[in-house]
XYZ file of C-alpha atoms in Angstrom:
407
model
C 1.370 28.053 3.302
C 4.039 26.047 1.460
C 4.940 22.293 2.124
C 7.153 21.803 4.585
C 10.969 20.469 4.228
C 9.729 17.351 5.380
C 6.998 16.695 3.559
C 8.423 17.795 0.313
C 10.996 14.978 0.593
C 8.964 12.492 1.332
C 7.093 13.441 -2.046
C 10.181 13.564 -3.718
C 10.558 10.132 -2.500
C 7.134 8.544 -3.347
C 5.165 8.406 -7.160
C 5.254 10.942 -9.314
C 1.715 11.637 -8.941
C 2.900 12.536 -5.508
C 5.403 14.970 -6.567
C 3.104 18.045 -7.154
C 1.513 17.672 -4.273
C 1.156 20.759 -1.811
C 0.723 20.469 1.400
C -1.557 23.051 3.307
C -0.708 23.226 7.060
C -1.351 20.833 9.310
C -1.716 22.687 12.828
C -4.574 21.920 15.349
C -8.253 22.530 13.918
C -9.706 26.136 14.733
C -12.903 24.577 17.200
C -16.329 26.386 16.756
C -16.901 28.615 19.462
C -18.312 26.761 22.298
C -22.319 28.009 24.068
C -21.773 29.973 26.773
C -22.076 28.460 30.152
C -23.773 30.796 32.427
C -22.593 32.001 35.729
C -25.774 32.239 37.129
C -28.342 29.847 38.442
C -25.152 27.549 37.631
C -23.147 27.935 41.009
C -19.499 29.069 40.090
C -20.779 32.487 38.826
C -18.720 32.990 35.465
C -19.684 32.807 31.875
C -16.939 31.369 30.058
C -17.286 31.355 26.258
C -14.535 32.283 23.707
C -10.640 30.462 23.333
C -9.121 28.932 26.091
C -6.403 31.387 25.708
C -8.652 34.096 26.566
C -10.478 32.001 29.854
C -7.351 30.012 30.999
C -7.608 31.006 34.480
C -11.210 30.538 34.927
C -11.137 26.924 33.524
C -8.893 26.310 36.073
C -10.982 27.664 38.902
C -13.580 24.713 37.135
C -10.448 21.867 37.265
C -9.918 23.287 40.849
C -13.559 22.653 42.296
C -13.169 19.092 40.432
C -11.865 18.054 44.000
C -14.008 20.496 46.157
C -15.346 18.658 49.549
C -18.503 18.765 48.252
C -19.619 16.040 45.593
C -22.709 18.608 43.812
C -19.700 20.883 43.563
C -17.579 18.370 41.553
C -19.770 17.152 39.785
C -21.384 20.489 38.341
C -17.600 21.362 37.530
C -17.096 18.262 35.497
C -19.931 18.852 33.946
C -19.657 22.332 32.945
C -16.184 21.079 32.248
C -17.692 18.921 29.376
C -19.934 21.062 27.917
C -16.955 23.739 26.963
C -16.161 20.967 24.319
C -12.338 20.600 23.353
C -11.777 24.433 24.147
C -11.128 23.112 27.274
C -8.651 20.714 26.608
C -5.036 22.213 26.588
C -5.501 23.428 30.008
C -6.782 19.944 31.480
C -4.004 18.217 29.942
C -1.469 20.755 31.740
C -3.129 20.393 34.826
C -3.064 16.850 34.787
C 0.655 16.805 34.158
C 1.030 19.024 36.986
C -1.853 17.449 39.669
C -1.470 15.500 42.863
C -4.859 15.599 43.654
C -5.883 11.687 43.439
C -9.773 12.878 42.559
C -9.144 15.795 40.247
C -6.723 13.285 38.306
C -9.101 11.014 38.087
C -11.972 13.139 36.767
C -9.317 14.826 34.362
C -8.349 11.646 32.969
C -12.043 10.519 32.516
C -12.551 14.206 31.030
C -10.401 14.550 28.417
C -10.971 10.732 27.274
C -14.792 11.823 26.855
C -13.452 15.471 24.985
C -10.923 13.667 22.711
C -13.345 10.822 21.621
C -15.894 13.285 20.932
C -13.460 15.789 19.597
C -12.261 13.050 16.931
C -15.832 11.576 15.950
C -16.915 15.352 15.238
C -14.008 16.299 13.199
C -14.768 13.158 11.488
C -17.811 13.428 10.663
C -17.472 16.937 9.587
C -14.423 15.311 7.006
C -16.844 12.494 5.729
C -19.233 15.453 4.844
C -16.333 17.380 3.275
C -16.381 20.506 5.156
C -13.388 20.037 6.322
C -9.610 19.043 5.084
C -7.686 19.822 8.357
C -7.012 16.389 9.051
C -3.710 14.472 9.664
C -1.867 13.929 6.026
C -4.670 13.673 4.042
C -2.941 15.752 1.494
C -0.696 12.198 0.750
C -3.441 9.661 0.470
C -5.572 12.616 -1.253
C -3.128 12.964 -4.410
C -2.424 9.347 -3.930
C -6.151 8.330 -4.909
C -8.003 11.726 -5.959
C -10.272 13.327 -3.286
C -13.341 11.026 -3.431
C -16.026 9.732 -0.770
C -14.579 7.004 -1.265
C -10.852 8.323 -0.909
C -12.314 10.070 2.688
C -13.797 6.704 3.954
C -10.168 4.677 2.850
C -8.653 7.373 5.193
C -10.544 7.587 7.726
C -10.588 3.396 8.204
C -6.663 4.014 7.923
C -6.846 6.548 10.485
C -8.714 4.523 13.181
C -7.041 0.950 12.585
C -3.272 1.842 11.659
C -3.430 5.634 13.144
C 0.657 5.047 13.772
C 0.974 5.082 9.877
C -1.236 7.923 8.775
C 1.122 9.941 11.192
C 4.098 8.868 9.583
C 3.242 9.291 6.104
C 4.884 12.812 5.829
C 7.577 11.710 8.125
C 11.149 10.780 7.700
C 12.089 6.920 6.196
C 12.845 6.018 10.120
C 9.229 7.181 11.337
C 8.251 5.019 7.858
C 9.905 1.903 9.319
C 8.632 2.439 12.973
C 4.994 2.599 11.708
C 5.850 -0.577 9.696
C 6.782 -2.630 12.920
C 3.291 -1.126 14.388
C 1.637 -2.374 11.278
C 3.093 -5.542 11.645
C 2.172 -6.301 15.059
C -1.652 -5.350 15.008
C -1.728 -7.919 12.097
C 0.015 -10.408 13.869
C -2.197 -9.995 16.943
C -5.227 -10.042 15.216
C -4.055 -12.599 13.249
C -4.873 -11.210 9.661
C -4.288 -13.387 6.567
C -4.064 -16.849 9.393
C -7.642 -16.726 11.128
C -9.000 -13.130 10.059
C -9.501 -12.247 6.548
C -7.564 -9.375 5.505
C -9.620 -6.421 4.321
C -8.015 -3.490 1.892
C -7.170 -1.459 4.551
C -5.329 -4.405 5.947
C -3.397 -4.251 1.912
C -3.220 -0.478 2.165
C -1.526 -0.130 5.352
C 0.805 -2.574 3.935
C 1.754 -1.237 0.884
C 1.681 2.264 1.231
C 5.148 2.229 3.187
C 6.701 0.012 0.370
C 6.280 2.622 -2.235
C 8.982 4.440 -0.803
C 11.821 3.853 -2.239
C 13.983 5.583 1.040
C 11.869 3.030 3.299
C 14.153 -0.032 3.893
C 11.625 -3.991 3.575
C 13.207 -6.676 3.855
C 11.827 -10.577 1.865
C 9.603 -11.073 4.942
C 7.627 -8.196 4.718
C 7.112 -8.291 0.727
C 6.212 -11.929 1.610
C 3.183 -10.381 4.170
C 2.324 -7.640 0.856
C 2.112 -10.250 -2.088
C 0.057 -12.166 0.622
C -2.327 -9.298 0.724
C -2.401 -8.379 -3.034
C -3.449 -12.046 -3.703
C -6.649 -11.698 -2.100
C -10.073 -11.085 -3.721
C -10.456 -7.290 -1.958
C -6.954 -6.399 -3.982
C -8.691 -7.762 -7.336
C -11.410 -5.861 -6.334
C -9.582 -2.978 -6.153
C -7.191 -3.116 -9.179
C -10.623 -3.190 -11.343
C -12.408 -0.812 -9.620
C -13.208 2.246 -12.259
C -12.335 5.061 -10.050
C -9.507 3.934 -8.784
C -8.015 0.886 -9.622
C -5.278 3.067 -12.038
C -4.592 4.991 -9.071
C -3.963 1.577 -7.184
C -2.230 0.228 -9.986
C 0.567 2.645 -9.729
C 1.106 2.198 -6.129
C 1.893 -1.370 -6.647
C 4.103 -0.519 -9.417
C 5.816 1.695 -7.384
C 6.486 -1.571 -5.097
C 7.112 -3.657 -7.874
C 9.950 -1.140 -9.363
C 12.327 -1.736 -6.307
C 10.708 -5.334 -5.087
C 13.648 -7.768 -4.337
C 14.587 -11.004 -5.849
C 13.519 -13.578 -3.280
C 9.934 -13.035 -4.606
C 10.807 -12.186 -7.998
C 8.669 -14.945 -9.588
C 5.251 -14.263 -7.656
C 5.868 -10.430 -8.479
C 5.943 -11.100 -11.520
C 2.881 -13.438 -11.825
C 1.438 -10.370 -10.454
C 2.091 -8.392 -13.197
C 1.105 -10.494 -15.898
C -2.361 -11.394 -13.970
C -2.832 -7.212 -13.610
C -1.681 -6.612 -16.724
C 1.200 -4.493 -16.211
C 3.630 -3.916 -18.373
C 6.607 -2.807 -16.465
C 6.697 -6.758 -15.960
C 8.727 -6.888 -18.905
C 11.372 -4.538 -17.504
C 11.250 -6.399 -14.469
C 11.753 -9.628 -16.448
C 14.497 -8.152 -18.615
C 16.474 -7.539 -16.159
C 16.147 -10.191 -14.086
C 17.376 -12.610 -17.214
C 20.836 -10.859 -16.925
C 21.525 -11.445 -13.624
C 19.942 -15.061 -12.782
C 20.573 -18.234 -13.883
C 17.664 -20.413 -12.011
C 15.983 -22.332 -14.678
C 12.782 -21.925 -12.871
C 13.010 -17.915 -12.836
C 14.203 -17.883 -16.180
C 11.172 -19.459 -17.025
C 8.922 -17.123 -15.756
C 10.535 -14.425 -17.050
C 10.309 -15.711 -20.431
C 6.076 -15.765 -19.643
C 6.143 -11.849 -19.255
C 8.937 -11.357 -22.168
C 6.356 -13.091 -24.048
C 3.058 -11.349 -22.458
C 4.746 -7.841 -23.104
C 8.059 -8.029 -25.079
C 8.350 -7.195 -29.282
C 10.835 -8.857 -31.187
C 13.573 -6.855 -30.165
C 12.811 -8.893 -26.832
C 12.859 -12.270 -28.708
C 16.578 -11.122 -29.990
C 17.683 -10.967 -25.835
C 16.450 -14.596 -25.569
C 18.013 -16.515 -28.757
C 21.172 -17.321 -26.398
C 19.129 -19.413 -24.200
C 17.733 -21.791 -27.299
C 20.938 -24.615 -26.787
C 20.418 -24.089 -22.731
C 19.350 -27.344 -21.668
C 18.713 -27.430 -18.127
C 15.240 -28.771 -16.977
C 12.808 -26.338 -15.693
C 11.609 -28.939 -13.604
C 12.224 -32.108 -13.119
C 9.584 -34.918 -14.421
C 7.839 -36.351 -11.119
C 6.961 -39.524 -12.793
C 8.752 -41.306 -15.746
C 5.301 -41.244 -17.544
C 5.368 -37.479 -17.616
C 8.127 -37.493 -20.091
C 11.371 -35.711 -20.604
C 11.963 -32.410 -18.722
C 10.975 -29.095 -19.853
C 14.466 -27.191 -20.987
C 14.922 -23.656 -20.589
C 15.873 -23.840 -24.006
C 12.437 -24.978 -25.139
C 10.598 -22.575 -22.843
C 12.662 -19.590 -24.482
C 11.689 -20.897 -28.296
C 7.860 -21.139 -27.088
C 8.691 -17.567 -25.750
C 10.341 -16.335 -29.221
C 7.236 -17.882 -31.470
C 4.461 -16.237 -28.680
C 6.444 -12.887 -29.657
C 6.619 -13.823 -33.150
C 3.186 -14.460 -33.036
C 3.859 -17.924 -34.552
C 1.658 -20.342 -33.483
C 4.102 -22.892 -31.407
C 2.951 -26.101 -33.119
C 3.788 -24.335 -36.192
C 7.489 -24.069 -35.095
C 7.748 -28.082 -33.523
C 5.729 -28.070 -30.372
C 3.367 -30.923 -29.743
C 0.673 -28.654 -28.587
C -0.301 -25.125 -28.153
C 0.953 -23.578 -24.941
C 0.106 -19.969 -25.467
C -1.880 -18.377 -22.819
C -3.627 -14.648 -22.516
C -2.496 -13.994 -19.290
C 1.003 -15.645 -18.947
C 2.413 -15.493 -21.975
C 2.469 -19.425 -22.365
C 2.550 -22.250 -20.328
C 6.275 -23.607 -19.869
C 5.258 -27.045 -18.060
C 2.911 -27.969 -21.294
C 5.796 -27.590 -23.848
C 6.893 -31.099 -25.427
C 7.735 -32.189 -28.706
C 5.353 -34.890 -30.923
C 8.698 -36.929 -31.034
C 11.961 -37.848 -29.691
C 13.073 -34.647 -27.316
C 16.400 -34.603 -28.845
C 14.996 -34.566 -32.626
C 12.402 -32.153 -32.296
C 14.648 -29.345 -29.972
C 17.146 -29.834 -33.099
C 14.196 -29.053 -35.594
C 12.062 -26.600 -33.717
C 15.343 -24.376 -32.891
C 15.791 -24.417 -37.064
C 12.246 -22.925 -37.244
C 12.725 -20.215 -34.287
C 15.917 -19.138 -35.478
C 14.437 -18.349 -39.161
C 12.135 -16.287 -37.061
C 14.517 -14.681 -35.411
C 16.540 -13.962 -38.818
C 13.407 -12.046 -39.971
C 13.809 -8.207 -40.062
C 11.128 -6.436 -37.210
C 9.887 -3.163 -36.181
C 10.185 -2.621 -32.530
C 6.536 -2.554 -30.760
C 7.542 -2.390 -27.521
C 5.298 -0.986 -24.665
C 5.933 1.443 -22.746
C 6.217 0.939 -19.018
């Protein structure tokens, strides 16, 4: 059967490797047939076996003797009750609705709790085997990370902590942000990430609704997410070899439309994970801020990911002069500029080493780029800006071919 009009927007909405996705139907699982309970030696004499479509009225005649006078009687019923499995259950939960009867209420209550746990660990267990797929938007997280053991045992933890969001994942960007206040509160009650240490499911059930682009988050809840990617079951996760790619590009999918509170830790993020849409991010970012201090650390991912085409973007910050930071002792020396951190940036790119071009030290760094709070000058500040921006210039006055990675 083809994907619904629901479910094909959301997949419209979410990764590409989403996209393609087809969903099969989702209806209620076909149950085995159930043994056949006897009529006779058993009291009620019938022998109900088959759909509960076909044996409606005789399963009631069982819900009816639930509150017969006689306790043998209710207690045979409730337990011949139990042994027709879920088959049973539609009927119990219209009688329920329906029911005065304090005692049969109470044993239907108690009945279908036992049915539906049962019901649920056996479907399950028959998913975790993989004889079965009928099971509540697994198509999403199955094209999300590949149909795997693994992949089954992510969903089923998702399904039995954050059940709310597994049932939203097909749903509309409202039911999205509803299952994101749910998500939200369980972690706040059980205190995740304060006094219990957040697990990946914790991260999945996290990020999962900020991949959509449709799905409105606001600074406090990317503040909860990079608080989740930062721990050591993220890492784990990123460099895991089946699916850390498949990981990878749900964070990016974050990252693409993350705002600009936390614009400086996402962007740690993707020079630490190596990804190179950092530079885009970065790019970007340089034309519409002027804090020194994110300017900075966007010059660390031009100069992680960018070509010299990149190093062009930044010669108009070499004569900016505005500390990075300000000195916290006198002793530490003159402030870092943006202007110096942009020429560190431009002879990283250059692949120049940055004592070559005037610095007093090297600052470059594999995972950031360079290190902006390192860069000083072997003399006066003043003199050596004035010499070192001779040197990048020159650089920048070279002719290049563009390098640039894609991403």
């Amino acid at each position: 059967m083809p994907p619904t009009d629901q479910n094909r927007r959301r997949l419209k909405r979410v990764l590409p490797v989403v996209l393609a996705v087809t969903l099969g139907w989702e209806g209620p699982l076909q149950s085995a047939e159930p043994p056949p309970v006897a009529g006779e030696g058993m009291g009620n004499g019938f022998d109900i076996a088959g759909s509960a479509g076909g044996h409606e009225s005789r399963i009631m005649v069982l819900i009816e003797q639930l509150g017969a006078g006689q306790f043998a009687v209710r207690e045979q019923a409730t337990e011949q009750l139990l042994s027709l499995g879920d088959i049973g259950l539609p009927v119990m939960r219209k009688r329920l609705s329906s029911t005065r009867d304090a005692e049969v209420r109470q044993r239907l209550e108690r009945l279908i709790g036992q049915l539906e746990v049962t019901s649920f660990e056996s479907r399950i267990t028959s998913f975790l085997a993989g004889r079965q797929d009928e099971m509540t938007n697994w198509p999403i997280v199955a094209h999300l990370f590949g149909d795997s053991i693994r992949t089954r045992e992510i969903y089923v933890r998702l399904l039995r902590e954050y059940p709310e969001l597994v049932d939203s994942l097909a749903g509309t960007p409202r039911e999205l942000s509803v299952a994101i206040k749910s998500v939200e509160s369980r972690q706040d009650e059980k205190r995740i990430g304060l006094e219990v240490m957040p697990t990946q499911i914790d991260m999945l059930a996290v990020l999962l609704p900020a991949t959509d682009p449709a799905v409105p988050i606001d600074a406090n809840y990317e503040s909860r997410l990079i608080g989740l990617l930062r721990m050591n079951s993220s890492d784990e996760l990123i460099h895991d070899r089946a699916l850390g790619d498949r990981f990878k590009s749900l964070v990016a999918a974050w990252v693409r439309r993350s705002g600009t509170t936390h614009r400086q830790d996402v962007l740690q993020m993707t020079m630490q994970w190596n990804m190179s849409l950092g530079l885009k991010l970065a790019l970007q970012t340089i034309e519409v801020s002027d804090d020194p201090l994110m300017l900075a650390h966007c010059f660390q991912a031009i100069a992680k990911f960018g070509d010299q085409s990149d190093a062009q973007r930044l010669s108009r910050f070499i004569d900016d002069h505005r500390p990075i930071l300000e000195p916290l002792f006198e002793s530490d020396g003159p402030a870092v500029s943006v202007g110096d951190a942009a020429m560190a940036a431009i002879a990283v790119i250059h692949r120049v080493s940055v004592v070559r071009v005037g610095f007093a030290v090297p600052v470059e760094h594999e995972t950031f780029g360079f290190i902006f709070d390192r860069v000083a000058y072997p003399v006066d500040a003043a003199v050596g800006r004035q010499a070192t921006a001779k040197e990048i210039r020159s650089l920048l006055a070279r002719p290049f071919k563009s390098t640039q990675i894609a991403g």
